[in-house]
N, C-alpha and C. Protein backbone atom coordinates (compact mmCIF):
# COMPACT_ATOMS: atom_id res chain seq x y z
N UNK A 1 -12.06 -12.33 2.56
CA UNK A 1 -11.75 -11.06 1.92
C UNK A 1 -11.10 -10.09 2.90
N UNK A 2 -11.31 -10.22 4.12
CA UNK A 2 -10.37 -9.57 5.17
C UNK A 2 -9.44 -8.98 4.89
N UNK A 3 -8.36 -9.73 4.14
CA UNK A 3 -6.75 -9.74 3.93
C UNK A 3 -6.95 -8.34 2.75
N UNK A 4 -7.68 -8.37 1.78
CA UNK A 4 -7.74 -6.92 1.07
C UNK A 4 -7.77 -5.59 1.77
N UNK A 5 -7.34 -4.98 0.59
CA UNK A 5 -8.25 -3.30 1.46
C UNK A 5 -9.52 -3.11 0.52
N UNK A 6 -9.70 -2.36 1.43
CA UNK A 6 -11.60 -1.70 1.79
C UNK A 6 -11.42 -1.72 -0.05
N UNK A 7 -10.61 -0.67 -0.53
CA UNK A 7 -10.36 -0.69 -2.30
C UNK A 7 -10.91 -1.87 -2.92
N UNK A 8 -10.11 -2.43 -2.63
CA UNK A 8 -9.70 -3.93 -3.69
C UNK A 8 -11.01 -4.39 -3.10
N UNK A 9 -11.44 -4.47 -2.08
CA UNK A 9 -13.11 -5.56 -2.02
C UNK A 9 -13.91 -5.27 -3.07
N UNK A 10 -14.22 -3.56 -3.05
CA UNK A 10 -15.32 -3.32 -4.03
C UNK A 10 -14.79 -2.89 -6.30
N UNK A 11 -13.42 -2.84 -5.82
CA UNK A 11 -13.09 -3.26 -7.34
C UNK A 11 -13.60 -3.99 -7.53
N UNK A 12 -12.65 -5.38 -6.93
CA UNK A 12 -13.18 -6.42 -7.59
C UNK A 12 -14.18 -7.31 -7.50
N UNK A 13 -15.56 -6.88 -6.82
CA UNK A 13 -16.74 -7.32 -6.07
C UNK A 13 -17.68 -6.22 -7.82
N UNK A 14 -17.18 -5.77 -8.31
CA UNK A 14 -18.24 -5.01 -9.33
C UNK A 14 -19.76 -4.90 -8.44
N UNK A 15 -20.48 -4.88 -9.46
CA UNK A 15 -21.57 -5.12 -8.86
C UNK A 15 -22.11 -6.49 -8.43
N UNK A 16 -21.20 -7.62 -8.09
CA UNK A 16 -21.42 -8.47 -7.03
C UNK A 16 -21.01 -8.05 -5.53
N UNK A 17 -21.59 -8.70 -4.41
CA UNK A 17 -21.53 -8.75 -3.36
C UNK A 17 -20.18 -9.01 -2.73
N UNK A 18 -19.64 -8.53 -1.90
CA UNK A 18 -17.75 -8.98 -1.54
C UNK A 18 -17.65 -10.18 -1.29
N UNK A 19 -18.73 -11.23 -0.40
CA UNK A 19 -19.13 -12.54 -0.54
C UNK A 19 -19.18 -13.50 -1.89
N UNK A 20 -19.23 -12.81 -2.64
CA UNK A 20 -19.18 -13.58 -3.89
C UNK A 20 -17.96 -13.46 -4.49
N UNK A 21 -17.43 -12.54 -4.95
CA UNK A 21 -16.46 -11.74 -5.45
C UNK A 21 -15.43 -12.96 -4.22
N UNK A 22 -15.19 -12.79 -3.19
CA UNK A 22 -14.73 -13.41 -2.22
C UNK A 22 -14.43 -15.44 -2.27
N UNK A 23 -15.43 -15.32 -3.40
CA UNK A 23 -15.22 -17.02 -3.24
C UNK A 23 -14.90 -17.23 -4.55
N UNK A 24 -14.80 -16.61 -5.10
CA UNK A 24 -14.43 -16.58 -6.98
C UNK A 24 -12.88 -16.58 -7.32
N UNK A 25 -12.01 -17.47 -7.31
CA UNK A 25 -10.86 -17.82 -7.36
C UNK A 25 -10.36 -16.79 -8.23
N UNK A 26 -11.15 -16.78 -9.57
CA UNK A 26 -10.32 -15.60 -10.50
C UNK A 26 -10.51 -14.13 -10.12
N UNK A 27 -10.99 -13.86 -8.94
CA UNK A 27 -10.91 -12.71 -8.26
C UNK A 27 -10.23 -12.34 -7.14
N UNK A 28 -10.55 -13.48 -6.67
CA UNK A 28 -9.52 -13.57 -5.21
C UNK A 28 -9.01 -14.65 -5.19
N UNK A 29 -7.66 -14.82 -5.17
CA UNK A 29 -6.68 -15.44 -5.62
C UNK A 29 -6.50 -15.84 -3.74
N UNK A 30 -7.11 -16.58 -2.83
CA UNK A 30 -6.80 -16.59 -1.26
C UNK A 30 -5.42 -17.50 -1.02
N UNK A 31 -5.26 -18.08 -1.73
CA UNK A 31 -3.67 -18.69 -1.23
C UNK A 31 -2.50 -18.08 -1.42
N UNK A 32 -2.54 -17.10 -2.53
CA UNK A 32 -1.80 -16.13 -2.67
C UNK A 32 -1.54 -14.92 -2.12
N UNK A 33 -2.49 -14.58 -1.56
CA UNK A 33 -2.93 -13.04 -1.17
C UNK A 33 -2.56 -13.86 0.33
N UNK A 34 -2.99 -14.67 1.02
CA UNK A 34 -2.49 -15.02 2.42
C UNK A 34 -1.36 -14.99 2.63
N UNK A 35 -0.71 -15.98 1.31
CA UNK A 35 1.05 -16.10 1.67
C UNK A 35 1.52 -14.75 1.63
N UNK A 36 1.09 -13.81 1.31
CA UNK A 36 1.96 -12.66 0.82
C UNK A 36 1.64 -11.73 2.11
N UNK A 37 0.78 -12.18 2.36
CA UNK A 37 -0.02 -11.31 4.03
C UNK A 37 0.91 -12.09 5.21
N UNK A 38 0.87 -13.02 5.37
CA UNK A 38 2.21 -13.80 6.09
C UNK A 38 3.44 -13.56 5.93
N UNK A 39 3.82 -14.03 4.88
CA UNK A 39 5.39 -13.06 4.58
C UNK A 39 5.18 -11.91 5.33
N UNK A 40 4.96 -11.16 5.01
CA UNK A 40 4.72 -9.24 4.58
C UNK A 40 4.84 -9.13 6.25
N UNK A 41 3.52 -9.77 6.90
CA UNK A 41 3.71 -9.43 8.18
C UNK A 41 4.13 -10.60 9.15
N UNK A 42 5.20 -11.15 8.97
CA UNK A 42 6.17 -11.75 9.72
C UNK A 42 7.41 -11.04 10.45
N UNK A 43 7.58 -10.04 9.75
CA UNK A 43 8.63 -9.12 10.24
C UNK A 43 10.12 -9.56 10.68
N UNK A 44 10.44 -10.64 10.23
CA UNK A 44 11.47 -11.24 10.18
C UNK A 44 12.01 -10.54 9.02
N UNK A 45 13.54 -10.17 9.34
CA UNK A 45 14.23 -9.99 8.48
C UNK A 45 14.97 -10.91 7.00
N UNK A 46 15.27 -11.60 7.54
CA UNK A 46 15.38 -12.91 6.66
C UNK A 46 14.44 -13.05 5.64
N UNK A 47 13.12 -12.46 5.72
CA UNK A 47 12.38 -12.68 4.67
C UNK A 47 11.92 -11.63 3.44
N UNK A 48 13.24 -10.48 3.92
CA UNK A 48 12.96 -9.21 3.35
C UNK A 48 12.81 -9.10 2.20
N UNK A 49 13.64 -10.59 1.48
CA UNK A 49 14.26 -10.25 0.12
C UNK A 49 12.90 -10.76 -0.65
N UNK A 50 12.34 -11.67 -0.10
CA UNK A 50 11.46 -12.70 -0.88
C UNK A 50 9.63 -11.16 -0.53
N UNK A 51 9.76 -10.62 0.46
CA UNK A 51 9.08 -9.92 0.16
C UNK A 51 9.41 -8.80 -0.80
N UNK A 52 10.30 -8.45 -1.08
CA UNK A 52 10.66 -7.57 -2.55
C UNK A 52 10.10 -8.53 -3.50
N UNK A 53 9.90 -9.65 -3.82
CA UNK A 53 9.63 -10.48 -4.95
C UNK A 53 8.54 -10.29 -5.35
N UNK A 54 7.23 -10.08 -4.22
CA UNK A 54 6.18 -9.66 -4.29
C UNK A 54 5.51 -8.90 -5.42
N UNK A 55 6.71 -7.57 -5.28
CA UNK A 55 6.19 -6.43 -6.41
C UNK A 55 6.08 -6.93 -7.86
N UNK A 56 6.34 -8.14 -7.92
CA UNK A 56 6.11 -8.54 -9.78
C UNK A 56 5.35 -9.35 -9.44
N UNK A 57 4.51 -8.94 -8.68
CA UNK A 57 2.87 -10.26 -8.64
C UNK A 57 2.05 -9.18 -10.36
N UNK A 58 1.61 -10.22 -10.89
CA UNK A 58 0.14 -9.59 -11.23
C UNK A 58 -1.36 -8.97 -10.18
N UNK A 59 -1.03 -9.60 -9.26
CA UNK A 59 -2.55 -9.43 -8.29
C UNK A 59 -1.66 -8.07 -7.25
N UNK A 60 -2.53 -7.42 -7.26
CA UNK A 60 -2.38 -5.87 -7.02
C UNK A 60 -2.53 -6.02 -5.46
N UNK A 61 -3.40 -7.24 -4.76
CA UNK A 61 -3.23 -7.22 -3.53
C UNK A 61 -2.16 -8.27 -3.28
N UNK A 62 -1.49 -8.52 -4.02
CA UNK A 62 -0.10 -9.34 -3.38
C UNK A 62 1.00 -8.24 -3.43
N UNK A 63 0.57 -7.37 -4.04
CA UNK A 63 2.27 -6.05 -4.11
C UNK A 63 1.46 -4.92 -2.84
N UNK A 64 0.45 -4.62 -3.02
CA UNK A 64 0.04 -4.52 -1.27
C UNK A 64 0.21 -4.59 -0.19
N UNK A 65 0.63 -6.01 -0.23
CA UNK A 65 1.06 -6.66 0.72
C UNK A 65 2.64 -6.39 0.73
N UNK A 66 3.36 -6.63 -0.36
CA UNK A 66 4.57 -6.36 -0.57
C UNK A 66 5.01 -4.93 0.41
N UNK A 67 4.09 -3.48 -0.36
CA UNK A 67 4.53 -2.45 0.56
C UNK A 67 4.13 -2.26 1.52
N UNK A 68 3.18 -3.40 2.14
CA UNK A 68 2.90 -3.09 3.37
C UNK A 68 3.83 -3.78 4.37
N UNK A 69 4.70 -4.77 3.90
CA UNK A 69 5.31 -5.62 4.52
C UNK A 69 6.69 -4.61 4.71
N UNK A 70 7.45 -3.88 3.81
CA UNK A 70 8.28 -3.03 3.63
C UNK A 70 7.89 -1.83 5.16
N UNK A 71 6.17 -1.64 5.05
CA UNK A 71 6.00 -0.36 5.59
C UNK A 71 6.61 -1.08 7.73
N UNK A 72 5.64 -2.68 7.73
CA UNK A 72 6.03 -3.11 8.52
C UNK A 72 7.38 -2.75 9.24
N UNK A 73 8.55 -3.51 8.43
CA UNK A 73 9.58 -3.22 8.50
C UNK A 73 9.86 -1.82 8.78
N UNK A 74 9.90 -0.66 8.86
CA UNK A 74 9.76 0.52 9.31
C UNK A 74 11.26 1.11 8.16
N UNK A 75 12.10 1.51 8.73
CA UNK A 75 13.67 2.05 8.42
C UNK A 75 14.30 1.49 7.15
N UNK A 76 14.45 0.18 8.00
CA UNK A 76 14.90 -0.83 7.29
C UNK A 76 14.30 -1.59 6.37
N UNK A 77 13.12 -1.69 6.25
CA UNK A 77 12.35 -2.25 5.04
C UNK A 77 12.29 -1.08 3.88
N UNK A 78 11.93 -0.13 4.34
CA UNK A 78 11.98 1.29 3.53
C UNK A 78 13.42 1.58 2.55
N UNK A 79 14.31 0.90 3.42
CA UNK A 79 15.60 1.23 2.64
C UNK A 79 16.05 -0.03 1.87
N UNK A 80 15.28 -0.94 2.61
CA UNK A 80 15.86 -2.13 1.38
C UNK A 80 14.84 -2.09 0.06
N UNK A 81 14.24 -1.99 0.05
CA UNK A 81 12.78 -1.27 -0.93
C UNK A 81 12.61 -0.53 -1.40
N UNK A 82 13.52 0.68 -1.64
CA UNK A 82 13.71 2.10 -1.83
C UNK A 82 13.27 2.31 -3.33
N UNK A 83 14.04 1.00 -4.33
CA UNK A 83 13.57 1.02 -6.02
C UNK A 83 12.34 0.47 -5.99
N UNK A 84 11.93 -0.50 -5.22
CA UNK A 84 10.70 -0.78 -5.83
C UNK A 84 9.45 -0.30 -4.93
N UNK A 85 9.51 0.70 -4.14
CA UNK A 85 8.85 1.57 -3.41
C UNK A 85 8.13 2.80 -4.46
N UNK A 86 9.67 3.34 -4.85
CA UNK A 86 9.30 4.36 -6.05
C UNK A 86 8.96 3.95 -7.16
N UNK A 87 8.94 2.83 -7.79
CA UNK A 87 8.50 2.69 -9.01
C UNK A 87 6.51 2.06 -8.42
N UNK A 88 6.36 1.55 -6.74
CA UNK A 88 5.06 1.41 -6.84
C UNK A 88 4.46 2.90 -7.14
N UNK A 89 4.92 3.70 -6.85
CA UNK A 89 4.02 4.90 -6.58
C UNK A 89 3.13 4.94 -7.79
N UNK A 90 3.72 4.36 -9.09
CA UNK A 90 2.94 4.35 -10.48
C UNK A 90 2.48 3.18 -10.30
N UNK A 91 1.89 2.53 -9.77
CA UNK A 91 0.96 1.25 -9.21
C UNK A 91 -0.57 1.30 -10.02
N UNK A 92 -1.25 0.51 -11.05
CA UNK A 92 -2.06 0.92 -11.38
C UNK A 92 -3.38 0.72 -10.45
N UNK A 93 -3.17 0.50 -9.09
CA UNK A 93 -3.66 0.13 -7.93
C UNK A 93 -3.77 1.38 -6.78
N UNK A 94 -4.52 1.93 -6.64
CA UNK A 94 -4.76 2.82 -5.49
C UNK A 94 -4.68 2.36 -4.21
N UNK A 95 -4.62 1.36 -3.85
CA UNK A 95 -4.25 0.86 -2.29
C UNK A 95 -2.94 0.64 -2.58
N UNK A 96 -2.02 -0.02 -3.83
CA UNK A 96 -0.37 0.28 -3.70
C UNK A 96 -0.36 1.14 -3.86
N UNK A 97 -0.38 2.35 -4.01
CA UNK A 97 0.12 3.42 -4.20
C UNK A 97 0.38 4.18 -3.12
N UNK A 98 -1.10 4.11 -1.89
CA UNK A 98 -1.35 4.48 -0.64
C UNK A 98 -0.39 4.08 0.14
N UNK A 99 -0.14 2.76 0.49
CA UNK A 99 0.59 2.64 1.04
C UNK A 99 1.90 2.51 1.03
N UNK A 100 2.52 2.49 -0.43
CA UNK A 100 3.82 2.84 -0.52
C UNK A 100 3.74 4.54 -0.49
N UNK A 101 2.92 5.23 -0.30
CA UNK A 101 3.07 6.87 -0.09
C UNK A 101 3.42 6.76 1.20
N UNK A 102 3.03 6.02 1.57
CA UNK A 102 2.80 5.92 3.47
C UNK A 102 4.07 5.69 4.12
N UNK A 103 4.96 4.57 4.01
CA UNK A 103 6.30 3.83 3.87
C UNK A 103 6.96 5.18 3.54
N UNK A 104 6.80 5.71 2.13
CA UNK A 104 8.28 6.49 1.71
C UNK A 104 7.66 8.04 2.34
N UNK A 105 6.76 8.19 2.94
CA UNK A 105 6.53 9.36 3.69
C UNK A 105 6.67 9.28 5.14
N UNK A 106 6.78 8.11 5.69
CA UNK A 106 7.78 8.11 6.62
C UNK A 106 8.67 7.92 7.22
N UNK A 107 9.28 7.00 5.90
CA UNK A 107 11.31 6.56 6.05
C UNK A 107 11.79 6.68 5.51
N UNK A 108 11.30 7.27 3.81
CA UNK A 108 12.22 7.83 3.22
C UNK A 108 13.04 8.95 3.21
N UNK A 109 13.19 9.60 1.82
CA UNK A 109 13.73 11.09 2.20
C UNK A 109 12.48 11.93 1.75
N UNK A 110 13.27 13.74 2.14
CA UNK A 110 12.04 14.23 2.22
C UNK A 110 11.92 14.30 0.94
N UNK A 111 12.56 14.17 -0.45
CA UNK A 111 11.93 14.06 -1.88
C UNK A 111 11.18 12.87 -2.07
N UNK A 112 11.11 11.77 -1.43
CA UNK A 112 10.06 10.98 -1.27
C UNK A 112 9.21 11.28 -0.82
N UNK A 113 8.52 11.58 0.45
CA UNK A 113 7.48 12.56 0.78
C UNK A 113 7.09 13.41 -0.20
N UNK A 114 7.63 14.00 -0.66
CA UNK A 114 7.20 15.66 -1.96
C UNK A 114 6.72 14.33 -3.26
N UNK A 115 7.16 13.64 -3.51
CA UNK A 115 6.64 13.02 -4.10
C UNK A 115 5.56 11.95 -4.27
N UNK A 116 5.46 11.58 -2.87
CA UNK A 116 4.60 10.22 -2.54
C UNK A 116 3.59 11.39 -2.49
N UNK A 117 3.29 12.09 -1.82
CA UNK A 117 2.83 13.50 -1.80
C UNK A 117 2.01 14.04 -3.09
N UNK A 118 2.21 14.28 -3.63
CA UNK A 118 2.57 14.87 -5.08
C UNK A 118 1.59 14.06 -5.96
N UNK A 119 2.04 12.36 -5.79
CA UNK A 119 1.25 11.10 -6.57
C UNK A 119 -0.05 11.21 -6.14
N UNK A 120 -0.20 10.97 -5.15
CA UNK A 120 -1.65 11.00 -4.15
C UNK A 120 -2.81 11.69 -4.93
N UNK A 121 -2.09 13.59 -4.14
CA UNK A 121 -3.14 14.52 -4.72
C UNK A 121 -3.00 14.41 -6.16
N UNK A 122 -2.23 14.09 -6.76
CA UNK A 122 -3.13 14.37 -8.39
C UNK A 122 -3.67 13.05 -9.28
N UNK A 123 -4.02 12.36 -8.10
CA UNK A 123 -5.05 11.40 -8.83
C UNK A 123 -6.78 11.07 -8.21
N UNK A 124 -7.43 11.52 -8.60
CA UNK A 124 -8.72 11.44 -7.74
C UNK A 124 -9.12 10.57 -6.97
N UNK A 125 -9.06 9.04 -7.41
CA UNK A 125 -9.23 8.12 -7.02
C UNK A 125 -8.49 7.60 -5.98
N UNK A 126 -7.36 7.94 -6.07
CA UNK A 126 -6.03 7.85 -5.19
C UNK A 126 -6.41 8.23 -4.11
N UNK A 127 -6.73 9.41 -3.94
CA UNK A 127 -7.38 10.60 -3.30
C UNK A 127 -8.33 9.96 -2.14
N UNK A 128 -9.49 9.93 -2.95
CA UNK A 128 -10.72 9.70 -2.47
C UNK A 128 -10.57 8.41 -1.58
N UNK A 129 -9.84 7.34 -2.09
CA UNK A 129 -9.35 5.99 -1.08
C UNK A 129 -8.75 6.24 -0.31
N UNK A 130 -7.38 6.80 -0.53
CA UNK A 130 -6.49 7.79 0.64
C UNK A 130 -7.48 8.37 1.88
N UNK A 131 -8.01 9.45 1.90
CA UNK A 131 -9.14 9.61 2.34
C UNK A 131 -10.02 8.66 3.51
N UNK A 132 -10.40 7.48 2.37
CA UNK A 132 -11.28 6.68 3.64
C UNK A 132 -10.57 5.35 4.02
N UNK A 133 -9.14 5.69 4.13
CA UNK A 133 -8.15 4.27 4.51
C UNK A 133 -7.31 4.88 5.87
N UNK A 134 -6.57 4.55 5.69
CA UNK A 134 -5.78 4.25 6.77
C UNK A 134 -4.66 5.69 6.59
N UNK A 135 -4.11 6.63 5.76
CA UNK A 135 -3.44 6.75 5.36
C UNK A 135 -2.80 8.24 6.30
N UNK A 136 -4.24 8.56 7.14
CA UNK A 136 -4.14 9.40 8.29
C UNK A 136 -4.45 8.90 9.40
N UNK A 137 -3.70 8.01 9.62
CA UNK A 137 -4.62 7.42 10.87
C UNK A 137 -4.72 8.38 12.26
N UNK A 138 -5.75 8.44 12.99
CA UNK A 138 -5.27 9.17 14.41
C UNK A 138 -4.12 8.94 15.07
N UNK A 139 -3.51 10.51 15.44
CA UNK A 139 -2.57 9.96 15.90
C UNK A 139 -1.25 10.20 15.35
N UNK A 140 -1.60 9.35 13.94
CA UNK A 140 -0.52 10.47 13.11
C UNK A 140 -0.18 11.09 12.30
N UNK A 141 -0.96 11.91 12.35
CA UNK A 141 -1.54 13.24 11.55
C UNK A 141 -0.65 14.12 11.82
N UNK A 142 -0.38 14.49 12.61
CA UNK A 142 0.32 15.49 13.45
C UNK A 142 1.85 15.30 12.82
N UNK A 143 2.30 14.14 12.33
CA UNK A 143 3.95 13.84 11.91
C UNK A 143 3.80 14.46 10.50
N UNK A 144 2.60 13.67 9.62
CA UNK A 144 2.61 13.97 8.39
C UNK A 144 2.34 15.08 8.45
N UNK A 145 1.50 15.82 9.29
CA UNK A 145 1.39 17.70 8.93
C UNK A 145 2.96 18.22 8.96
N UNK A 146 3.89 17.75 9.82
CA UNK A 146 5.08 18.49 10.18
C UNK A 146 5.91 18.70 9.35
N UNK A 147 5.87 17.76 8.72
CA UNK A 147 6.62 16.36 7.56
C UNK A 147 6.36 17.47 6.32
N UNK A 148 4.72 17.90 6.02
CA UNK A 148 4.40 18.53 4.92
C UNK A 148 4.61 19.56 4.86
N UNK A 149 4.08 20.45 6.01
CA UNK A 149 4.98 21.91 6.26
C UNK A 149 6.45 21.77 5.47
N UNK A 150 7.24 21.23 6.26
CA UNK A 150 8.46 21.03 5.63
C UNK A 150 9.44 20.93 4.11
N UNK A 151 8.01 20.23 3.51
CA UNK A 151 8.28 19.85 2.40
C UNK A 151 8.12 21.08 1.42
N UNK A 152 6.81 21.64 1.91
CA UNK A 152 5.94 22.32 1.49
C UNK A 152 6.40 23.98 1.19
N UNK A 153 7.24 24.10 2.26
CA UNK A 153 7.78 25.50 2.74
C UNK A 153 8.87 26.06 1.97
């Protein structure tokens, strides 16, 4: 269960244990969710396109992976990803959403930010995961404050 985020363990763990939830094929899909964690973070260019393919998974941690593989990519993943970046932001998934906020808040433009922005705070849940993930990490807090000022002002 590693390969998930902190999110997706206890979605789909209900009130089972992440150990269980974890070995239950129709929950965790592990050959899928790996390949897409490989792709994603291979960082080879060559594989940019097939990680765009990602985003029409059904499993919410394979398009995850998708924008995390994009976020990888930094500039250039961000810009080859740009449509299906913005259409994750409506992700019915709070860890895609996070981290495509993350990606288009820091390679997109600044109406991406105002918007990745924007998605975040007005969903609670969004929020509250945002919050206890990754999405401020130390460190760089300080860009996204600058970033928001900006937006903000």
């Amino acid at each position: 269960i590693g390969l998930l985020p902190e999110a997706e363990i206890h979605s789909r763990s209900g009130d089972d244990a992440p150990y269980t939830m974890g070995h239950d094929p129709d929950r965790y899909d592990f050959e899928s969710v790996f390949s897409a964690a490989s792709l994603a973070s291979s960082r080879n260019p060559i594989t940019t396109g097939a990680v765009l393919e990602l985003f029409e998974s059904s499993d919410s941690a394979v398009r995850y992976w998708a924008a995390t593989g994009l976020l990888i990519r930094g500039a250039d993943g961000v810009k080859a990803g740009l449509a299906q970046l913005r259409s994750a932001l409506e992700d019915e998934s709070p860890s895609v959403r996070i981290v495509t906020a993350e990606a288009l808040g820091r390679f997109g433009q600044s109406s991406d930010l105002k918007n990745s922005l924007e998605r975040v705070w007005r969903s609670k849940k969004t929020l509250t995961t945002c919050l206890t993930s990754r999405f401020y990490p130390p460190g760089n807090w300080a860009c996204w404050r600058c970033r928001l000022v900006s937006v903000c002002s």
